[in-house]
Short mmCIF file of C-alpha atoms in Angstrom, two decimals:
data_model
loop_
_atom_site.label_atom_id
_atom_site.label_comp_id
_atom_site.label_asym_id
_atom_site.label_seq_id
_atom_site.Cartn_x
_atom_site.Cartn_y
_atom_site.Cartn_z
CA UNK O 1 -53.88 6.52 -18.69
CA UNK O 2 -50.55 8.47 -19.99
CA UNK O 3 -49.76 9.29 -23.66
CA UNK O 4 -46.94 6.63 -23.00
CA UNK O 5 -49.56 3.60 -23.55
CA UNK O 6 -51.38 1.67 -26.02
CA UNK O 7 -55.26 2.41 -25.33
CA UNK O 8 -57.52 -0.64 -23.51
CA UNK O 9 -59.74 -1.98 -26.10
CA UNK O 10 -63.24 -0.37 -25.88
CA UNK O 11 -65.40 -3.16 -23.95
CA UNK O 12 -62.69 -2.94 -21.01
CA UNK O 13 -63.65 1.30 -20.71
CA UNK O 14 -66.32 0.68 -17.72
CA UNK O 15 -64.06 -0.85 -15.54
CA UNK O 16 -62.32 2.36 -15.07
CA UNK O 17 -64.99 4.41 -14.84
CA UNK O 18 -65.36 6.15 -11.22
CA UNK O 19 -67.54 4.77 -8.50
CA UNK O 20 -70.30 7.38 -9.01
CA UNK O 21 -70.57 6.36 -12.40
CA UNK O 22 -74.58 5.16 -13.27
CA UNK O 23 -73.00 3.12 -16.35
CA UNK O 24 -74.13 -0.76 -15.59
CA UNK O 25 -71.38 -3.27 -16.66
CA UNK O 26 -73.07 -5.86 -18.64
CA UNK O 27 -72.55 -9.48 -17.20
CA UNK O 28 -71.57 -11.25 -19.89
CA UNK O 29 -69.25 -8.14 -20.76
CA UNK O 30 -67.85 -8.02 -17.19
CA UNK O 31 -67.37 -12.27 -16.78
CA UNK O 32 -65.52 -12.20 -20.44
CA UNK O 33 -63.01 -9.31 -19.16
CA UNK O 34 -62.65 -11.25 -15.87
CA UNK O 35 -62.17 -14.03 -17.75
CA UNK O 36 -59.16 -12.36 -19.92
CA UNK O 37 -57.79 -9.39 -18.47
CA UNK O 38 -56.28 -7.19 -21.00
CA UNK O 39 -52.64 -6.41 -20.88
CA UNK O 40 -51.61 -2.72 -21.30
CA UNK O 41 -48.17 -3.31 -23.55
CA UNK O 42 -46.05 -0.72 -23.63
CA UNK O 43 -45.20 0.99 -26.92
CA UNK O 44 -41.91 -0.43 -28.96
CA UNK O 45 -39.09 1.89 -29.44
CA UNK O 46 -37.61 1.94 -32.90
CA UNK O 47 -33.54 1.66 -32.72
CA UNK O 48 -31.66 3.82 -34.05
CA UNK O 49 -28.53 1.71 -34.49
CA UNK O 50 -27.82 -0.03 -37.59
CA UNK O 51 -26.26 -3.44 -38.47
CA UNK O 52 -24.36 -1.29 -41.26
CA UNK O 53 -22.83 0.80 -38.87
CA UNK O 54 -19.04 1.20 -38.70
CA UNK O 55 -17.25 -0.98 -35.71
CA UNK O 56 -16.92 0.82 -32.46
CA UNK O 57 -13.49 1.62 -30.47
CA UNK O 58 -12.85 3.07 -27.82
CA UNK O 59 -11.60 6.53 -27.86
CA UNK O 60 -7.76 6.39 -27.89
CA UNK O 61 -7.81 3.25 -29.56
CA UNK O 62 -6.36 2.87 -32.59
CA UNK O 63 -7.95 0.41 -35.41
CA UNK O 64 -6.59 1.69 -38.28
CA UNK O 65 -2.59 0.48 -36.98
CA UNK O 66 -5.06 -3.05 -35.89
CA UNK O 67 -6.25 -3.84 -39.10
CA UNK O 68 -3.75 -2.66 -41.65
CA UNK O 69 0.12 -2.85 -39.34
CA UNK O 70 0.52 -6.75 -40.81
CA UNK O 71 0.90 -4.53 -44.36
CA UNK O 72 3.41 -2.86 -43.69
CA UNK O 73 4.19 1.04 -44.06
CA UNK O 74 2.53 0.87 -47.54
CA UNK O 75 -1.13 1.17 -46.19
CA UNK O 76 -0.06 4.20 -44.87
CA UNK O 77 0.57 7.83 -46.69
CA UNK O 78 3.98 8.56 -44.75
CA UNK O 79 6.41 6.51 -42.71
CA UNK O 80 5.77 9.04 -40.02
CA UNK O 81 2.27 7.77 -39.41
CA UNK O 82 3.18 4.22 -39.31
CA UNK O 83 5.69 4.76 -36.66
CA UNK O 84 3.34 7.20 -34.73
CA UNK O 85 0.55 4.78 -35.25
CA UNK O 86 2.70 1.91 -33.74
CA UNK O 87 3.58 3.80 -31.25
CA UNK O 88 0.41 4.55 -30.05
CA UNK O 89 -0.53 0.95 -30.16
CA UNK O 90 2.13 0.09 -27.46
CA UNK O 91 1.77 2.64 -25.39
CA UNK O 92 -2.10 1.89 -24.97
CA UNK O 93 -1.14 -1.75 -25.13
CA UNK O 94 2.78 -2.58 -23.90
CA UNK O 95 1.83 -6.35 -23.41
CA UNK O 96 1.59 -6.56 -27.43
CA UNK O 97 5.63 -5.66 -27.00
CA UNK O 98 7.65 -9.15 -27.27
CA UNK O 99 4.38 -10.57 -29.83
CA UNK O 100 4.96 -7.52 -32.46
CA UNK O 101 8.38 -5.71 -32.27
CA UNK O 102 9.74 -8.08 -34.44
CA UNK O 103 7.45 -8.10 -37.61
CA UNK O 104 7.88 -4.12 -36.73
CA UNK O 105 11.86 -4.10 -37.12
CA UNK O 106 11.13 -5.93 -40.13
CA UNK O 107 8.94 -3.50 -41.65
CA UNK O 108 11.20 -0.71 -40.76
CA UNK O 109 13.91 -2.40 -42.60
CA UNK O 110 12.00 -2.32 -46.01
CA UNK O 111 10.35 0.85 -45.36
CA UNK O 112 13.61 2.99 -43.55
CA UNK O 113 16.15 3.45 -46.05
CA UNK O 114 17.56 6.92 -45.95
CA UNK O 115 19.23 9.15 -43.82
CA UNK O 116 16.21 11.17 -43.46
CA UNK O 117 13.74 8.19 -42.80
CA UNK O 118 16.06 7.67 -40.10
CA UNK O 119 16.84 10.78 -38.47
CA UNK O 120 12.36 10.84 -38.23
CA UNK O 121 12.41 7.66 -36.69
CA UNK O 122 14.87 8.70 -33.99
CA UNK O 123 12.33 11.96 -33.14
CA UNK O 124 9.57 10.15 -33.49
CA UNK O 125 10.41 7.76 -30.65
CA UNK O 126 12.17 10.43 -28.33
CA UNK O 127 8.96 12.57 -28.30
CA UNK O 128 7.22 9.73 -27.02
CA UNK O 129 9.03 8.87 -25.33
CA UNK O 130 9.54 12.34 -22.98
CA UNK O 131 6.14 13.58 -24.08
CA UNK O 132 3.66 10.57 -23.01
CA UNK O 133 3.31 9.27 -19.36
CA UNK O 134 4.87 6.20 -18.80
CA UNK O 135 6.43 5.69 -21.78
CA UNK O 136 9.67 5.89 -21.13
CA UNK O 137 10.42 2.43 -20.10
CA UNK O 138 8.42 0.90 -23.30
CA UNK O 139 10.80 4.05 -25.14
CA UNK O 140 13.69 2.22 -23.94
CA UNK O 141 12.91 -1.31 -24.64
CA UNK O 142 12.41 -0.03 -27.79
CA UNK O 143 15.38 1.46 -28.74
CA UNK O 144 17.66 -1.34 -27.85
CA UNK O 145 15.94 -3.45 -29.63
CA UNK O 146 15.73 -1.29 -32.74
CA UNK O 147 19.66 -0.64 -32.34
CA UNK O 148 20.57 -3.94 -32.39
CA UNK O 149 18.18 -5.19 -35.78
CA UNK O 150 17.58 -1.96 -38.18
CA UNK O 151 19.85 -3.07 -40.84
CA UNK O 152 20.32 0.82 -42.19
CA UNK O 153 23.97 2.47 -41.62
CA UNK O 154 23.97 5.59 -42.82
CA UNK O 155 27.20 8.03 -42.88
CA UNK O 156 25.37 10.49 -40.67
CA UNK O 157 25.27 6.83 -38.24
CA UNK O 158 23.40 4.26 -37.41
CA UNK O 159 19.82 3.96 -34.72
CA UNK O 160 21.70 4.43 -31.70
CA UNK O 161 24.11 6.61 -32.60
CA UNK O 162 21.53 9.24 -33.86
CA UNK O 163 19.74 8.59 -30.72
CA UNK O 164 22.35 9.35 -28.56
CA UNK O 165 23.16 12.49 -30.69
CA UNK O 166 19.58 13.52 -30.15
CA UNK O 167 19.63 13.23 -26.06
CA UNK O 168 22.53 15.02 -26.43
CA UNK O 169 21.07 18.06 -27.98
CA UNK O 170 18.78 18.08 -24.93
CA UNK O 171 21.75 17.51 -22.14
CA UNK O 172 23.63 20.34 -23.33
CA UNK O 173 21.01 22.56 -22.51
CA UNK O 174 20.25 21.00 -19.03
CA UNK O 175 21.47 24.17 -16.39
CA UNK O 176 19.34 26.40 -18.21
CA UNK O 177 15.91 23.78 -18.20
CA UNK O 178 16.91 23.14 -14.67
CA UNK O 179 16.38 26.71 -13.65
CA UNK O 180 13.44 27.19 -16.07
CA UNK O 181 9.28 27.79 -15.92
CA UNK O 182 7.67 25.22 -15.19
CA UNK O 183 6.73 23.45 -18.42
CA UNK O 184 10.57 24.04 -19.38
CA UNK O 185 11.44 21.88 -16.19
CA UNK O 186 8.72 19.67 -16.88
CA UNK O 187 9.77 18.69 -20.24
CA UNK O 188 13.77 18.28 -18.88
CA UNK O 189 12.46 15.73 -16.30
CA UNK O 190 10.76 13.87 -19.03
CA UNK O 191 14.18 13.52 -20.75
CA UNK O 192 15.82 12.67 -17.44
CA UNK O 193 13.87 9.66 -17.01
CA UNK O 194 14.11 8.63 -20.51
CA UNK O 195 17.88 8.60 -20.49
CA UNK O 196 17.56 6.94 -16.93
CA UNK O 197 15.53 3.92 -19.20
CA UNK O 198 17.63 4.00 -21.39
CA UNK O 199 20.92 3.67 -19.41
CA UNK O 200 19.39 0.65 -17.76
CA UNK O 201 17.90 -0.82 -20.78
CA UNK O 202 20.40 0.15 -23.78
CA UNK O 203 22.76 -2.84 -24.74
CA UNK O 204 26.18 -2.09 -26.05
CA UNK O 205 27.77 -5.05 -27.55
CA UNK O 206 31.43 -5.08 -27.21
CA UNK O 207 34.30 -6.60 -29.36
CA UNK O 208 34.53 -10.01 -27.32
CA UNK O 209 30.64 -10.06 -27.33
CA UNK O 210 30.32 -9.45 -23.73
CA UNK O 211 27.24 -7.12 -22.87
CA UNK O 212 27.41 -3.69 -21.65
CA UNK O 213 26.00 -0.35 -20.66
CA UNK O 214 27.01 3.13 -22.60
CA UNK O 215 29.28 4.89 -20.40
CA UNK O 216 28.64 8.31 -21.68
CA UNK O 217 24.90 7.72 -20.24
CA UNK O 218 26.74 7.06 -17.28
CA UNK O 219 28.31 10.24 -17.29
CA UNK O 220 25.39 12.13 -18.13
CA UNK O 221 23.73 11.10 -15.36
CA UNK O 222 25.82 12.29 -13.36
CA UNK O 223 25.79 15.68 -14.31
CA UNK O 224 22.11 15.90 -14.90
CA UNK O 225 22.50 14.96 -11.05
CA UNK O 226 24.42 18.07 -10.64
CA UNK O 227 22.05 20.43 -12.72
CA UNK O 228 18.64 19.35 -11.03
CA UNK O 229 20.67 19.67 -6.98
CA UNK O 230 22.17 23.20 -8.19
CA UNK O 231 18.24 24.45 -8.52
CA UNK O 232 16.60 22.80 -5.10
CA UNK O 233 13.19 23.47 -6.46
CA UNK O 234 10.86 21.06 -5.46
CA UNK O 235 9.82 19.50 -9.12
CA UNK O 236 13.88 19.42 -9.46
CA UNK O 237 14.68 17.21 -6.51
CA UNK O 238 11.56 15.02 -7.41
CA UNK O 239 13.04 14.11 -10.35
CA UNK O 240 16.30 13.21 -8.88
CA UNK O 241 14.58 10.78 -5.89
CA UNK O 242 12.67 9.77 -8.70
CA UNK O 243 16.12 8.89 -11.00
CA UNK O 244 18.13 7.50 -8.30
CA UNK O 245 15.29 4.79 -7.21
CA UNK O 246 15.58 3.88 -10.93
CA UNK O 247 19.07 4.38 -11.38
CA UNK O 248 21.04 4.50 -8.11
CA UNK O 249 22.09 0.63 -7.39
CA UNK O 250 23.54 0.29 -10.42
CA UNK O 251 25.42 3.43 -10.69
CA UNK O 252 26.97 3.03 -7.04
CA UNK O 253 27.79 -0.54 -8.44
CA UNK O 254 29.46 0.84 -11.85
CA UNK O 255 31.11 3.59 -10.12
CA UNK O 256 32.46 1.19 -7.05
CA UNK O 257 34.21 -0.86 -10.03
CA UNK O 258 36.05 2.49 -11.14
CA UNK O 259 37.04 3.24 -7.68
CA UNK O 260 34.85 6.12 -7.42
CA UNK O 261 32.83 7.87 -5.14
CA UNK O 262 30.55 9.52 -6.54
CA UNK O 263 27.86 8.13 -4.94
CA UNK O 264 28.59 9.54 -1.42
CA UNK O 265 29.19 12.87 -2.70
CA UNK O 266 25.68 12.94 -4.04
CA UNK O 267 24.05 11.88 -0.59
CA UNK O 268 26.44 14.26 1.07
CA UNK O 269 24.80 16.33 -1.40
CA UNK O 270 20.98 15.42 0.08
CA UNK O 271 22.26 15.89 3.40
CA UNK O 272 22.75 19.40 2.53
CA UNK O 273 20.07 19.99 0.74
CA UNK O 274 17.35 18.84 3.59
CA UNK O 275 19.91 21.44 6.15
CA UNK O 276 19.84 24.62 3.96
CA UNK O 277 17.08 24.20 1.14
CA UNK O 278 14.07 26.07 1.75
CA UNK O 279 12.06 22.52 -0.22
CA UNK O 280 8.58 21.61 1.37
CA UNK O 281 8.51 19.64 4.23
CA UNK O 282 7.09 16.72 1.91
CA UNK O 283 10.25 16.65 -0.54
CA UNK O 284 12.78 16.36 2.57
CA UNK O 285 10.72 13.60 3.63
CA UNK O 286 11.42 11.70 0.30
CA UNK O 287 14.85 12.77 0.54
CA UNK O 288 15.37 11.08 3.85
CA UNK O 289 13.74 8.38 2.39
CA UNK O 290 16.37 7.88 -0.61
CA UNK O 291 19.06 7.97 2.24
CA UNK O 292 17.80 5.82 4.34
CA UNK O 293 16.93 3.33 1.02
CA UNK O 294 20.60 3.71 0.44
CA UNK O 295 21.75 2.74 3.72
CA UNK O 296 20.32 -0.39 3.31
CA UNK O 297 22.10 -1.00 -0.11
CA UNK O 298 19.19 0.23 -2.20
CA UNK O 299 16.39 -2.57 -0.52
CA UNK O 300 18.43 -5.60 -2.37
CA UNK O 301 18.61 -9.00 -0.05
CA UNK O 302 21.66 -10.75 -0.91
CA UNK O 303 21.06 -14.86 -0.26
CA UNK O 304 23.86 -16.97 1.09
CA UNK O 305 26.33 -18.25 -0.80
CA UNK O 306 27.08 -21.25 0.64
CA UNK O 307 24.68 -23.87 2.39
CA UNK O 308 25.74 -24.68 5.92
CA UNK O 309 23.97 -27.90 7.13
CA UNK O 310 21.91 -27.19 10.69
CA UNK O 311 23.80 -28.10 13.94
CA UNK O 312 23.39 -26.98 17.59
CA UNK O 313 26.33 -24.50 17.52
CA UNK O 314 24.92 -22.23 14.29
CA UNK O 315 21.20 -23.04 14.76
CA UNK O 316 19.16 -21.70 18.07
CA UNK O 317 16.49 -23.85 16.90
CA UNK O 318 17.83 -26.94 16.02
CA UNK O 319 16.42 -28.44 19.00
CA UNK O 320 12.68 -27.13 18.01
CA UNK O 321 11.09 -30.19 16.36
CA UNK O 322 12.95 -32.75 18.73
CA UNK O 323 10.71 -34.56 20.97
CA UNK O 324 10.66 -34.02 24.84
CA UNK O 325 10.73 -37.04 27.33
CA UNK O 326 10.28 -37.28 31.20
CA UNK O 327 12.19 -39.24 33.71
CA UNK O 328 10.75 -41.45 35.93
CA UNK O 329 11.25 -38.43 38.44
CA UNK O 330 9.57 -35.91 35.82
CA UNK O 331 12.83 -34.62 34.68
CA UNK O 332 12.23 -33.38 30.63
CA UNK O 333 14.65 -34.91 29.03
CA UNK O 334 15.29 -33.17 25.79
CA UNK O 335 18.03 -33.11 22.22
CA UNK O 336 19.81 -30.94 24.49
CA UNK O 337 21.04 -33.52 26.85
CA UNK O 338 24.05 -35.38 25.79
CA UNK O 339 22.80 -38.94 25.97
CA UNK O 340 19.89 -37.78 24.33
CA UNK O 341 20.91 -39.57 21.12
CA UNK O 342 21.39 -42.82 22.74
CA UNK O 343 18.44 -43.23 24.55
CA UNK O 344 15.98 -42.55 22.07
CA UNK O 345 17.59 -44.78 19.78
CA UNK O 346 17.32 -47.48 22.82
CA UNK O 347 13.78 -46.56 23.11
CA UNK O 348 13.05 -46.80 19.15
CA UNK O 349 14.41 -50.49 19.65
CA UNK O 350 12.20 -51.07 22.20
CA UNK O 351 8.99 -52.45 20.20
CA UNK O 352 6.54 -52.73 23.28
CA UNK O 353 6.87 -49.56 23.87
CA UNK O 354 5.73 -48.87 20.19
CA UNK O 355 2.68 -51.34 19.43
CA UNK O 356 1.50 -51.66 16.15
CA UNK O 357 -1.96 -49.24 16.11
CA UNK O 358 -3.50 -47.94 13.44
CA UNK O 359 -4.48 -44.47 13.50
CA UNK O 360 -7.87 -45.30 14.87
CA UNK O 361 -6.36 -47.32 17.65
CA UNK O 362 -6.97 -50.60 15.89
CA UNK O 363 -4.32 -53.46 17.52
CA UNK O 364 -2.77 -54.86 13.94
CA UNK O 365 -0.36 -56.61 16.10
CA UNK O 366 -3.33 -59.47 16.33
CA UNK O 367 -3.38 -60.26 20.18
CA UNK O 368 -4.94 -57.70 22.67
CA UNK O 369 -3.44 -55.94 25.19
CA UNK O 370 -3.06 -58.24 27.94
CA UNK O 371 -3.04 -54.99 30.48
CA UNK O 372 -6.04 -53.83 28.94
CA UNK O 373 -8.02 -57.26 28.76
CA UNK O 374 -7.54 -56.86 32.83
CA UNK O 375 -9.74 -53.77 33.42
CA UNK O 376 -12.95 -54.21 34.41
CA UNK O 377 -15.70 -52.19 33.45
CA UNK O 378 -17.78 -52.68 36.53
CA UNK O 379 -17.41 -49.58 38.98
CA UNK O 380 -16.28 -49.29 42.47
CA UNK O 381 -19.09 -49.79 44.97
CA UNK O 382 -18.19 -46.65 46.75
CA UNK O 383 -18.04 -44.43 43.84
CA UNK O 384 -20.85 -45.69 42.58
CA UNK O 385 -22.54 -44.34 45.73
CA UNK O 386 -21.30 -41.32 45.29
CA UNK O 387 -22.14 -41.24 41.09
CA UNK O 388 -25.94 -41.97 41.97
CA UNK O 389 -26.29 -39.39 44.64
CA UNK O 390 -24.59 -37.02 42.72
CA UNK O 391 -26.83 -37.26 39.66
CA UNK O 392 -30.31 -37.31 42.38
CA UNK O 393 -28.83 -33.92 43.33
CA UNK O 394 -28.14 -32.62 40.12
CA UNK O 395 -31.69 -33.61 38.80
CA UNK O 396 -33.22 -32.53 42.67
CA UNK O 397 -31.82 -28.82 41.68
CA UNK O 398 -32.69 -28.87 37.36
CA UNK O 399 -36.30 -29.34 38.78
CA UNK O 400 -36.19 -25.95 40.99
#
């Protein structure tokens, strides 16, 4: 028996013992240990978890924003860590967006009240923004909604204002992180994105109250356009298919209003790229695949306008679901035909044609068919015959 196992008690030891043991088993012994067979019981582990020990999380997950964000920025040391904190939160869970943005605004207006205060807010979110995977959407979600209820107006400006200033510290150096190392271009593409968001996503009120996008991002855009086609790396025009599937409807639409054409000139600008670039095989592939998306007005479906009702003339199957007649010469006789109309309204008048049945064939109409009531059951003479002979030969060649 292993070291793993409570011993047998001692009058069970002989029934182990090996065959050419002399050892006699006492009867009475051997009956009672028949009669209760001891159970080997394995040893109990002690646990080393305790009911006093701290809640678990996940790693990642942050319980200290989950517990004390409802308090506002004064659990916290810094402003800096309630922002970063919050941030976290939504970028491990974005559902929690529309449920808690605005008790955040809220504590941002008690808590943000200098120029300073501010101007961290701004980086904070930015460096999420182009620093954490996926986070640019959620980034630009949540500076529109932040421009539009932060109650702080500094002289230096206000949210969006200092945002914009920000991106544009980055655009202004975009020709030399187009043509940089790699973690220089990586970081650039991350900003491209983010401003891609954010020209989607950003609202700009205007003085009527009618809703639009900032032009300048429009602009931007554009040129950032320019700066990742003048370097035909590979990571560069990745991040330009990637930018016009986000972006590319609706600048073709905003530019189409101006009278522009920008838009061609940048897939004139594709077409030359795939012709002279020396790009993998795989990036002209996606390239073809922007033009192509293009062509067909960037995948949208646009629906009718008006409703048309069905008729012969606009509809090849208007005729589909129509019912199909015979002649007496087995001519079909279809919608097609001109009298068609007439004649099956004639026959709907006719009511013999159309007893009353239910669907189990049930006569409602209370009388039987007097057609029916003629038939008689009994069978032909002759093919009676021929019935019985036919089933003695059937059963003549089952029994061979």
């Amino acid at each position: 028996m292993s070291d793993g196992f409570d011993r047998a008690p001692e009058q069970t030891r002989p029934l182990r013992a090996p065959p050419s043991s002399q050892d006699k088993i006492p009867q009475q012994n051997s009956e009672s240990a028949m009669a209760k067979p001891q159970v080997v019981v394995a040893p109990v582990l002690m646990s080393k978890l305790s009911v006093n020990a701290p809640e678990f999380y996940p790693s990642g997950y942050s319980s200290n924003y989950t517990e004390s964000y409802e308090d506002g920025c004064e659990d916290y040391p810094t402003l800096s860590e309630y922002v970063q904190d919050f941030l976290n939160h939504l970028t491990e869970q974005p559902g929690s967006f529309e449920t808690e943005i605005e008790q955040f605004a809220e504590t941002l207006n008690g808590c943000v009240t200098t120029d300073d205060a501010l101007q961290e807010l701004v980086e904070l979110i930015y460096q999420q923004a182009t620093s954490i995977p996926n986070f640019s959407y959620m980034g630009a979600r949540l500076c529109n909604y932040l421009s539009h209820h932060l109650t702080i107006s500094p002289q230096s400006g206000n949210f969006r204002q200092l945002l914009l200033q920000r991106c544009r510290t980055e655009y202004e150096v975009k020709d030399q992180a187009a043509k940089g190392d790699e973690v220089t271009r990586k970081r650039f593409h991350a900003f491209v994105l983010f401003l891609g968001e954010l020209y989607l996503n950003l609202e700009i009120k205007g003085t009527n109250g009618q809703v639009t996008r900032a032009d300048i991002l429009q602009v931007g855009l554009r040129e950032l356009l320019n700066a990742l086609f003048s370097n035909p790396m590979d990571d560069n025009l990745i991040c330009a298919v990637k930018l016009l599937k986000l972006t590319g409807s609706v600048l073709e639409d905003a530019w189409k209003e101006k009278g522009k054409m920008d838009m061609e000139e940048i897939i004139q600008r594709i077409e030359n790229v795939v012709l002279d670039a020396n790009c993998s095989r795989d990036v002209k592939q996606m390239l073809l695949k922007l033009v192509e998306l293009r062509s067909s007005n960037w995948g949208r479906v646009h629906a009718t306008s008006t409703y048309r009702e069905a008729t012969p003339e606009n509809d090849p199957n208007y005729f589909m679901n129509e019912p199909t007649f015979y002649t007496s010469d087995g001519v079909p006789f279809t919608a097609a035909d001109p009298d068609y109309q007439e004649k099956y309204q004639e026959l709907l008048e006719r009511e013999d044609f159309f007893p009353d049945y239910e669907e189990n064939g049930t006569d409602l109409s209370g009388a039987g068919d007097p057609y029916l009531d003629d038939i008689d059951d009994e069978m032909d003479p002759e093919i009676e015959e021929a019935y019985e002979k036919f089933c003695l030969e059937s059963e003549r060649k089952r029994k061979q």
